[in-house]
PDB file of C-alpha atoms in Angstrom:
ATOM      1  CA  MET A 155      37.798 -73.831  53.498  1.00 50.00           C
ATOM      2  CA  LEU A 156      38.480 -73.105  57.179  1.00 47.00           C
ATOM      3  CA  HIS A 157      34.861 -72.106  57.699  1.00 51.00           C
ATOM      4  CA  TYR A 158      33.759 -75.423  56.197  1.00 50.00           C
ATOM      5  CA  LEU A 159      36.086 -77.388  58.514  1.00 48.00           C
ATOM      6  CA  ARG A 160      34.886 -75.499  61.565  1.00 55.00           C
ATOM      7  CA  ASN A 161      31.297 -76.401  60.740  1.00 57.00           C
ATOM      8  CA  ILE A 162      32.193 -80.090  60.438  1.00 52.00           C
ATOM      9  CA  ARG A 163      34.089 -80.005  63.732  1.00 52.00           C
ATOM     10  CA  LYS A 164      31.182 -78.252  65.508  1.00 54.00           C
ATOM     11  CA  LYS A 165      28.695 -80.745  64.138  1.00 58.00           C
ATOM     12  CA  LEU A 166      30.749 -83.743  65.320  1.00 48.00           C
ATOM     13  CA  ILE A 167      31.174 -82.238  68.781  1.00 51.00           C
ATOM     14  CA  LEU A 168      27.407 -81.748  69.058  1.00 51.00           C
ATOM     15  CA  GLN A 169      26.841 -85.360  67.968  1.00 55.00           C
ATOM     16  CA  GLU A 170      29.247 -86.527  70.710  1.00 53.00           C
ATOM     17  CA  ASN A 171      30.602 -89.145  68.301  1.00 53.00           C
ATOM     18  CA  ALA A 172      34.163 -89.676  69.570  1.00 53.00           C
ATOM     19  CA  ARG A 173      35.158 -92.122  66.819  1.00 56.00           C
ATOM     20  CA  LYS A 174      34.106 -89.842  63.983  1.00 58.00           C
ATOM     21  CA  TYR A 175      35.625 -86.829  65.709  1.00 50.00           C
ATOM     22  CA  LEU A 176      38.922 -88.680  66.144  1.00 55.00           C
ATOM     23  CA  LEU A 177      38.971 -89.630  62.460  1.00 57.00           C
ATOM     24  CA  TYR A 178      38.161 -86.035  61.563  1.00 51.00           C
ATOM     25  CA  ALA A 179      40.973 -84.723  63.804  1.00 59.00           C
ATOM     26  CA  ILE A 180      43.451 -87.141  62.224  1.00 65.00           C
ATOM     27  CA  GLY A 181      42.317 -86.095  58.755  1.00 62.00           C
ATOM     28  CA  GLU A 182      42.664 -82.413  59.652  1.00 62.00           C
ATOM     29  CA  ILE A 183      46.201 -83.002  60.959  1.00 66.00           C
ATOM     30  CA  LEU A 184      47.133 -84.893  57.789  1.00 69.00           C
ATOM     31  CA  LEU A 185      45.696 -82.077  55.704  1.00 66.00           C
ATOM     32  CA  VAL A 186      47.810 -79.537  57.592  1.00 65.00           C
ATOM     33  CA  VAL A 187      50.936 -81.722  57.235  1.00 68.00           C
ATOM     34  CA  VAL A 188      50.347 -82.141  53.493  1.00 68.00           C
ATOM     35  CA  GLY A 189      49.876 -78.394  53.155  1.00 66.00           C
ATOM     36  CA  ILE A 190      53.149 -77.739  54.982  1.00 70.00           C
ATOM     37  CA  LEU A 191      55.000 -80.298  52.828  1.00 70.00           C
ATOM     38  CA  ILE A 192      53.642 -78.724  49.648  1.00 68.00           C
ATOM     39  CA  ALA A 193      54.687 -75.288  50.880  1.00 63.00           C
ATOM     40  CA  PHE A 194      58.204 -76.596  51.649  1.00 68.00           C
ATOM     41  CA  GLN A 195      58.377 -78.221  48.209  1.00 70.00           C
ATOM     42  CA  ILE A 196      57.381 -75.004  46.473  1.00 64.00           C
ATOM     43  CA  ASP A 197      59.901 -73.050  48.553  1.00 61.00           C
ATOM     44  CA  ASN A 198      62.658 -75.576  47.724  1.00 63.00           C
ATOM     45  CA  TRP A 199      61.740 -75.449  44.039  1.00 65.00           C
ATOM     46  CA  ASN A 200      61.919 -71.663  44.041  1.00 63.00           C
ATOM     47  CA  GLU A 201      65.258 -71.711  45.877  1.00 64.00           C
ATOM     48  CA  ASP A 202      66.659 -74.287  43.455  1.00 68.00           C
ATOM     49  CA  ARG A 203      65.476 -72.207  40.485  1.00 74.00           C
ATOM     50  CA  VAL A 204      67.210 -69.118  41.899  1.00 71.00           C
ATOM     51  CA  LYS A 205      70.435 -71.087  42.406  1.00 74.00           C
ATOM     52  CA  ARG A 206      70.320 -72.476  38.853  1.00 81.00           C
ATOM     53  CA  ASN A 207      69.797 -68.972  37.478  1.00 83.00           C
ATOM     54  CA  GLN A 208      72.815 -67.772  39.461  1.00 83.00           C
ATOM     55  CA  GLU A 209      74.866 -70.742  38.247  1.00 84.00           C
ATOM     56  CA  PHE A 210      73.864 -69.963  34.660  1.00 87.00           C
ATOM     57  CA  LYS A 211      75.039 -66.345  35.029  1.00 87.00           C
ATOM     58  CA  ILE A 212      78.359 -67.362  36.613  1.00 86.00           C
ATOM     59  CA  LEU A 213      79.046 -69.977  33.952  1.00 89.00           C
ATOM     60  CA  THR A 214      78.195 -67.505  31.211  1.00 91.00           C
ATOM     61  CA  GLN A 215      80.736 -65.081  32.681  1.00 90.00           C
ATOM     62  CA  ILE A 216      83.317 -67.861  33.015  1.00 91.00           C
ATOM     63  CA  GLN A 217      82.660 -68.900  29.407  1.00 92.00           C
ATOM     64  CA  SER A 218      83.307 -65.324  28.266  1.00 93.00           C
ATOM     65  CA  ASP A 219      86.516 -65.066  30.325  1.00 93.00           C
ATOM     66  CA  LEU A 220      87.842 -68.428  29.129  1.00 94.00           C
ATOM     67  CA  SER A 221      87.107 -67.545  25.505  1.00 95.00           C
ATOM     68  CA  SER A 222      88.995 -64.286  25.958  1.00 94.00           C
ATOM     69  CA  ASN A 223      91.888 -66.159  27.582  1.00 94.00           C
ATOM     70  CA  TYR A 224      91.915 -68.643  24.708  1.00 95.00           C
ATOM     71  CA  SER A 225      92.357 -65.764  22.246  1.00 94.00           C
ATOM     72  CA  GLU A 226      95.096 -64.350  24.460  1.00 94.00           C
ATOM     73  CA  VAL A 227      96.904 -67.705  24.463  1.00 95.00           C
ATOM     74  CA  GLU A 228      96.670 -67.918  20.671  1.00 95.00           C
ATOM     75  CA  SER A 229      98.056 -64.393  20.321  1.00 93.00           C
ATOM     76  CA  LEU A 230     100.940 -65.081  22.708  1.00 94.00           C
ATOM     77  CA  LEU A 231     101.640 -68.381  20.952  1.00 94.00           C
ATOM     78  CA  SER A 232     101.883 -66.653  17.562  1.00 94.00           C
ATOM     79  CA  LYS A 233     104.317 -64.081  18.960  1.00 93.00           C
ATOM     80  CA  LEU A 234     106.493 -66.716  20.577  1.00 95.00           C
ATOM     81  CA  GLU A 235     106.548 -68.847  17.439  1.00 95.00           C
ATOM     82  CA  PHE A 236     107.571 -65.819  15.386  1.00 93.00           C
ATOM     83  CA  SER A 237     110.261 -64.943  17.938  1.00 94.00           C
ATOM     84  CA  LYS A 238     111.532 -68.527  17.950  1.00 95.00           C
ATOM     85  CA  SER A 239     111.724 -68.420  14.157  1.00 93.00           C
ATOM     86  CA  SER A 240     113.689 -65.164  14.424  1.00 92.00           C
ATOM     87  CA  SER A 241     116.109 -66.718  16.915  1.00 94.00           C
ATOM     88  CA  ASP A 242     116.586 -69.637  14.503  1.00 93.00           C
ATOM     89  CA  SER A 243     117.383 -67.153  11.738  1.00 90.00           C
ATOM     90  CA  LEU A 244     119.849 -65.351  13.991  1.00 90.00           C
ATOM     91  CA  LEU A 245     121.691 -68.559  14.820  1.00 90.00           C
ATOM     92  CA  LYS A 246     121.691 -69.575  11.174  1.00 89.00           C
ATOM     93  CA  SER A 247     123.166 -66.229  10.136  1.00 86.00           C
ATOM     94  CA  PHE A 248     126.148 -66.816  12.424  1.00 83.00           C
ATOM     95  CA  ARG A 249     126.948 -69.934  10.407  1.00 78.00           C
ATOM     96  CA  ASP A 250     126.201 -68.450   6.990  1.00 70.00           C
ATOM     97  CA  GLU A 251     126.876 -64.765   6.340  1.00 62.00           C
ATOM     98  CA  LYS A 252     124.527 -64.881   3.347  1.00 60.00           C
ATOM     99  CA  GLU A 253     121.674 -64.945   5.846  1.00 56.00           C
ATOM    100  CA  ILE A 254     122.411 -61.561   7.441  1.00 65.00           C
ATOM    101  CA  ARG A 255     120.116 -59.447   5.251  1.00 67.00           C
ATOM    102  CA  ALA A 256     117.374 -59.229   7.905  1.00 81.00           C
ATOM    103  CA  PHE A 257     119.702 -59.609  10.878  1.00 88.00           C
ATOM    104  CA  SER A 258     118.645 -56.307  12.432  1.00 88.00           C
ATOM    105  CA  VAL A 259     114.977 -57.279  12.224  1.00 87.00           C
ATOM    106  CA  TYR A 260     115.614 -60.673  13.817  1.00 90.00           C
ATOM    107  CA  SER A 261     117.676 -59.007  16.539  1.00 92.00           C
ATOM    108  CA  SER A 262     114.874 -56.548  17.229  1.00 90.00           C
ATOM    109  CA  VAL A 263     112.276 -59.305  17.483  1.00 91.00           C
ATOM    110  CA  VAL A 264     114.103 -61.365  20.118  1.00 93.00           C
ATOM    111  CA  HIS A 265     114.215 -58.359  22.447  1.00 92.00           C
ATOM    112  CA  GLN A 266     110.433 -58.060  22.570  1.00 89.00           C
ATOM    113  CA  ARG A 267     108.524 -58.655  25.790  1.00 87.00           C
ATOM    114  CA  PHE A 268     105.116 -60.280  25.767  1.00 85.00           C
ATOM    115  CA  PHE A 269     102.367 -59.922  28.329  1.00 86.00           C
ATOM    116  CA  PHE A 270      99.629 -62.417  29.146  1.00 89.00           C
ATOM    117  CA  ASN A 271      96.493 -60.546  30.194  1.00 90.00           C
ATOM    118  CA  ILE A 272      94.264 -62.936  32.120  1.00 91.00           C
ATOM    119  CA  SER A 273      90.496 -62.401  32.250  1.00 89.00           C
ATOM    120  CA  SER A 274      89.505 -63.606  35.710  1.00 87.00           C
ATOM    121  CA  SER A 275      86.568 -61.518  36.951  1.00 85.00           C
ATOM    122  CA  ALA A 276      84.222 -64.541  36.953  1.00 84.00           C
ATOM    123  CA  TYR A 277      86.858 -66.905  38.350  1.00 84.00           C
ATOM    124  CA  SER A 278      87.204 -64.707  41.440  1.00 82.00           C
ATOM    125  CA  LEU A 279      83.580 -65.567  42.281  1.00 76.00           C
ATOM    126  CA  LEU A 280      84.451 -69.260  42.662  1.00 74.00           C
ATOM    127  CA  GLY A 281      86.521 -68.536  45.751  1.00 67.00           C
ATOM    128  CA  GLY A 282      83.485 -67.356  47.717  1.00 61.00           C
ATOM    129  CA  SER A 283      80.083 -68.805  48.515  1.00 55.00           C
ATOM    130  CA  LEU A 284      78.997 -68.477  44.886  1.00 56.00           C
ATOM    131  CA  GLY A 285      81.526 -71.152  43.977  1.00 64.00           C
ATOM    132  CA  THR A 286      79.311 -73.769  45.622  1.00 71.00           C
ATOM    133  CA  LEU A 287      76.636 -73.039  43.015  1.00 75.00           C
ATOM    134  CA  ILE A 288      78.714 -74.854  40.361  1.00 81.00           C
ATOM    135  CA  THR A 289      77.253 -78.340  40.610  1.00 82.00           C
ATOM    136  CA  ASN A 290      79.581 -80.055  38.117  1.00 84.00           C
ATOM    137  CA  GLU A 291      82.555 -80.819  40.361  1.00 85.00           C
ATOM    138  CA  GLN A 292      84.813 -82.028  37.535  1.00 87.00           C
ATOM    139  CA  MET A 293      84.224 -78.828  35.580  1.00 87.00           C
ATOM    140  CA  ARG A 294      84.849 -76.669  38.637  1.00 86.00           C
ATOM    141  CA  ASN A 295      88.124 -78.484  39.371  1.00 88.00           C
ATOM    142  CA  ASN A 296      89.232 -78.140  35.744  1.00 90.00           C
ATOM    143  CA  ILE A 297      88.540 -74.404  35.792  1.00 90.00           C
ATOM    144  CA  VAL A 298      90.585 -74.041  38.985  1.00 89.00           C
ATOM    145  CA  GLN A 299      93.423 -76.034  37.386  1.00 92.00           C
ATOM    146  CA  ILE A 300      93.420 -73.723  34.357  1.00 93.00           C
ATOM    147  CA  TYR A 301      93.807 -70.613  36.504  1.00 92.00           C
ATOM    148  CA  GLU A 302      95.972 -71.973  39.302  1.00 91.00           C
ATOM    149  CA  GLY A 303      98.046 -74.333  37.134  1.00 94.00           C
ATOM    150  CA  ASP A 304      98.237 -73.421  33.447  1.00 94.00           C
ATOM    151  CA  PHE A 305      97.959 -69.650  33.731  1.00 94.00           C
ATOM    152  CA  LYS A 306     100.373 -69.377  36.643  1.00 93.00           C
ATOM    153  CA  GLU A 307     102.885 -71.474  34.677  1.00 94.00           C
ATOM    154  CA  ILE A 308     102.556 -69.094  31.715  1.00 94.00           C
ATOM    155  CA  GLU A 309     103.135 -66.106  33.990  1.00 93.00           C
ATOM    156  CA  LYS A 310     106.164 -67.819  35.536  1.00 94.00           C
ATOM    157  CA  ARG A 311     107.667 -68.549  32.103  1.00 93.00           C
ATOM    158  CA  GLN A 312     107.017 -64.976  30.996  1.00 93.00           C
ATOM    159  CA  GLN A 313     108.830 -63.672  34.062  1.00 94.00           C
ATOM    160  CA  MET A 314     111.758 -66.006  33.381  1.00 95.00           C
ATOM    161  CA  LEU A 315     111.923 -64.663  29.819  1.00 94.00           C
ATOM    162  CA  SER A 316     111.925 -61.062  31.047  1.00 94.00           C
ATOM    163  CA  ASN A 317     114.662 -61.864  33.552  1.00 96.00           C
ATOM    164  CA  HIS A 318     116.766 -63.432  30.803  1.00 96.00           C
ATOM    165  CA  LEU A 319     116.370 -60.333  28.663  1.00 95.00           C
ATOM    166  CA  ASP A 320     117.268 -57.997  31.540  1.00 95.00           C
ATOM    167  CA  GLN A 321     120.147 -59.975  32.977  1.00 96.00           C
ATOM    168  CA  ASN A 322     121.745 -61.555  29.904  1.00 96.00           C
ATOM    169  CA  LEU A 323     120.625 -60.417  26.464  1.00 96.00           C
ATOM    170  CA  ASN A 324     120.220 -56.672  26.965  1.00 95.00           C
ATOM    171  CA  PRO A 325     123.650 -56.101  28.558  1.00 95.00           C
ATOM    172  CA  LYS A 326     125.340 -57.849  25.605  1.00 95.00           C
ATOM    173  CA  SER A 327     123.194 -56.077  23.036  1.00 95.00           C
ATOM    174  CA  ASN A 328     124.103 -52.709  24.536  1.00 94.00           C
ATOM    175  CA  GLN A 329     127.725 -53.517  23.683  1.00 94.00           C
ATOM    176  CA  LEU A 330     127.192 -55.001  20.227  1.00 95.00           C
ATOM    177  CA  PHE A 331     124.366 -52.981  18.669  1.00 94.00           C
ATOM    178  CA  GLU A 332     123.381 -49.445  17.836  1.00 93.00           C
ATOM    179  CA  ILE A 333     119.900 -49.191  19.327  1.00 92.00           C
ATOM    180  CA  THR A 334     117.418 -46.773  17.792  1.00 89.00           C
ATOM    181  CA  GLN A 335     114.408 -46.407  20.064  1.00 84.00           C
ATOM    182  CA  ARG A 336     110.834 -46.643  18.831  1.00 80.00           C
ATOM    183  CA  VAL A 337     111.387 -46.992  15.099  1.00 79.00           C
ATOM    184  CA  ASN A 338     108.133 -46.998  13.126  1.00 79.00           C
ATOM    185  CA  PHE A 339     107.803 -50.304  11.310  1.00 73.00           C
ATOM    186  CA  LYS A 340     105.353 -53.209  11.312  1.00 74.00           C
ATOM    187  CA  MET A 341     106.214 -56.827  12.064  1.00 73.00           C
ATOM    188  CA  PRO A 342     103.970 -59.889  11.663  1.00 72.00           C
ATOM    189  CA  VAL A 343     101.783 -60.991  14.635  1.00 76.00           C
ATOM    190  CA  PHE A 344     102.733 -57.926  16.707  1.00 78.00           C
ATOM    191  CA  ASP A 345     100.133 -55.284  17.475  1.00 75.00           C
ATOM    192  CA  GLU A 346     102.643 -52.487  17.908  1.00 74.00           C
ATOM    193  CA  ASN A 347     103.903 -50.364  15.042  1.00 74.00           C
ATOM    194  CA  GLU A 348     106.974 -49.069  16.872  1.00 79.00           C
ATOM    195  CA  PHE A 349     109.965 -51.078  18.067  1.00 84.00           C
ATOM    196  CA  ASP A 350     113.452 -50.521  19.340  1.00 88.00           C
ATOM    197  CA  PHE A 351     115.663 -51.268  16.341  1.00 89.00           C
ATOM    198  CA  TYR A 352     118.921 -53.201  16.901  1.00 91.00           C
ATOM    199  CA  ASP A 353     121.495 -52.468  14.225  1.00 90.00           C
ATOM    200  CA  PRO A 354     124.776 -54.454  14.597  1.00 90.00           C
ATOM    201  CA  ILE A 355     127.888 -52.346  15.063  1.00 92.00           C
ATOM    202  CA  ASN A 356     130.019 -55.112  13.538  1.00 91.00           C
ATOM    203  CA  PHE A 357     128.438 -58.354  12.415  1.00 89.00           C
ATOM    204  CA  ASN A 358     131.699 -60.315  12.461  1.00 88.00           C
ATOM    205  CA  THR A 359     132.300 -59.305  16.070  1.00 91.00           C
ATOM    206  CA  ILE A 360     128.804 -60.502  17.035  1.00 91.00           C
ATOM    207  CA  ALA A 361     129.215 -63.758  15.089  1.00 88.00           C
ATOM    208  CA  LYS A 362     132.330 -64.564  17.140  1.00 90.00           C
ATOM    209  CA  ASP A 363     130.874 -63.580  20.497  1.00 93.00           C
ATOM    210  CA  LYS A 364     130.171 -66.935  22.178  1.00 94.00           C
ATOM    211  CA  GLU A 365     128.441 -65.324  25.151  1.00 95.00           C
ATOM    212  CA  TYR A 366     125.952 -63.551  22.909  1.00 95.00           C
ATOM    213  CA  ILE A 367     125.357 -66.669  20.803  1.00 94.00           C
ATOM    214  CA  ASN A 368     124.786 -68.787  23.928  1.00 96.00           C
ATOM    215  CA  THR A 369     122.318 -66.175  25.166  1.00 96.00           C
ATOM    216  CA  ILE A 370     120.320 -66.562  21.948  1.00 96.00           C
ATOM    217  CA  VAL A 371     120.499 -70.372  22.246  1.00 96.00           C
ATOM    218  CA  ILE A 372     119.064 -70.199  25.773  1.00 96.00           C
ATOM    219  CA  LEU A 373     116.422 -67.747  24.601  1.00 96.00           C
ATOM    220  CA  ARG A 374     115.388 -70.110  21.803  1.00 96.00           C
ATOM    221  CA  ARG A 375     115.096 -72.934  24.346  1.00 96.00           C
ATOM    222  CA  MET A 376     112.865 -70.765  26.518  1.00 96.00           C
ATOM    223  CA  TYR A 377     110.652 -69.990  23.533  1.00 96.00           C
ATOM    224  CA  THR A 378     110.355 -73.714  22.790  1.00 96.00           C
ATOM    225  CA  ILE A 379     109.321 -74.571  26.352  1.00 95.00           C
ATOM    226  CA  GLN A 380     106.775 -71.752  26.425  1.00 95.00           C
ATOM    227  CA  ILE A 381     105.311 -72.830  23.093  1.00 96.00           C
ATOM    228  CA  GLN A 382     104.872 -76.373  24.409  1.00 96.00           C
ATOM    229  CA  GLN A 383     103.205 -75.033  27.557  1.00 94.00           C
ATOM    230  CA  LEU A 384     100.865 -72.795  25.572  1.00 96.00           C
ATOM    231  CA  ASN A 385      99.819 -75.632  23.269  1.00 96.00           C
ATOM    232  CA  LYS A 386      98.969 -77.699  26.349  1.00 95.00           C
ATOM    233  CA  THR A 387      97.002 -74.772  27.772  1.00 96.00           C
ATOM    234  CA  LYS A 388      95.086 -74.443  24.488  1.00 96.00           C
ATOM    235  CA  ASP A 389      94.066 -78.114  24.747  1.00 96.00           C
ATOM    236  CA  ASP A 390      93.073 -77.678  28.399  1.00 95.00           C
ATOM    237  CA  LEU A 391      91.028 -74.585  27.585  1.00 95.00           C
ATOM    238  CA  THR A 392      89.292 -76.393  24.727  1.00 95.00           C
ATOM    239  CA  ASP A 393      88.265 -79.226  27.056  1.00 94.00           C
ATOM    240  CA  VAL A 394      87.043 -76.878  29.793  1.00 94.00           C
ATOM    241  CA  LEU A 395      85.087 -74.725  27.344  1.00 94.00           C
ATOM    242  CA  LYS A 396      83.326 -77.846  26.040  1.00 94.00           C
ATOM    243  CA  LEU A 397      82.289 -78.732  29.605  1.00 92.00           C
ATOM    244  CA  VAL A 398      81.112 -75.189  30.309  1.00 92.00           C
ATOM    245  CA  ASP A 399      79.178 -75.003  27.014  1.00 93.00           C
ATOM    246  CA  SER A 400      77.487 -78.308  27.799  1.00 91.00           C
ATOM    247  CA  GLU A 401      76.558 -77.230  31.335  1.00 90.00           C
ATOM    248  CA  ILE A 402      75.163 -73.906  30.098  1.00 90.00           C
ATOM    249  CA  SER A 403      73.029 -75.750  27.541  1.00 90.00           C
ATOM    250  CA  LYS A 404      71.604 -77.986  30.285  1.00 86.00           C
ATOM    251  CA  LEU A 405      70.751 -75.033  32.500  1.00 85.00           C
ATOM    252  CA  ALA A 406      69.165 -73.146  29.610  1.00 83.00           C
ATOM    253  CA  SER A 407      66.872 -76.055  28.656  1.00 78.00           C
TER     254      SER A 407
END
């Protein structure tokens, strides 16, 4: 191609035809400009393709993490609902002694601690330069809200529950119960097979202990608030996962 252009240029110079040579020079410049523009376009296309591939990988990781977190929320929700039901049974037994048959089990349940294990390996990428690869701004903001809003609220509520157990319930239980550590028995929704077993020293004494009863009432209230928060988080996760699924489908097509 270059050899062909050189021959044309040489021929025009020999002909001393300024007008034709000028038109040729303009055409050659335009050809070079077009070539450069095409090269830039190809380079931009390749760069965009690389970015979309990176975005696809990040979103796939985020999808996996959010799905895992959704399962974690469901598990925690089941445990809290079971614990709330146990606290209801405890409070009911104080009013009706016929309900004390499973009192020790209910007492054991309300002393359990629950942990929320967040999957966040992909989310950590959003804080750096890779976060700019997420082109759907609404989706990115919703993901940030899940981690910085919903999940932090769950962790805060879990810490409040642990503090209540340490500062209020456990000190009273140490006075009112015989505690057998790590008894082997299975309870619904819990993964563990061993629990500390709380056997009342004297049920009538416990039933008249206003401080202990109020501690259970507060605990039940904390369960209720956490359950409401977790149900909200489930809805938020469902919405975000729909957005992520949709974005992944677009990038894969």
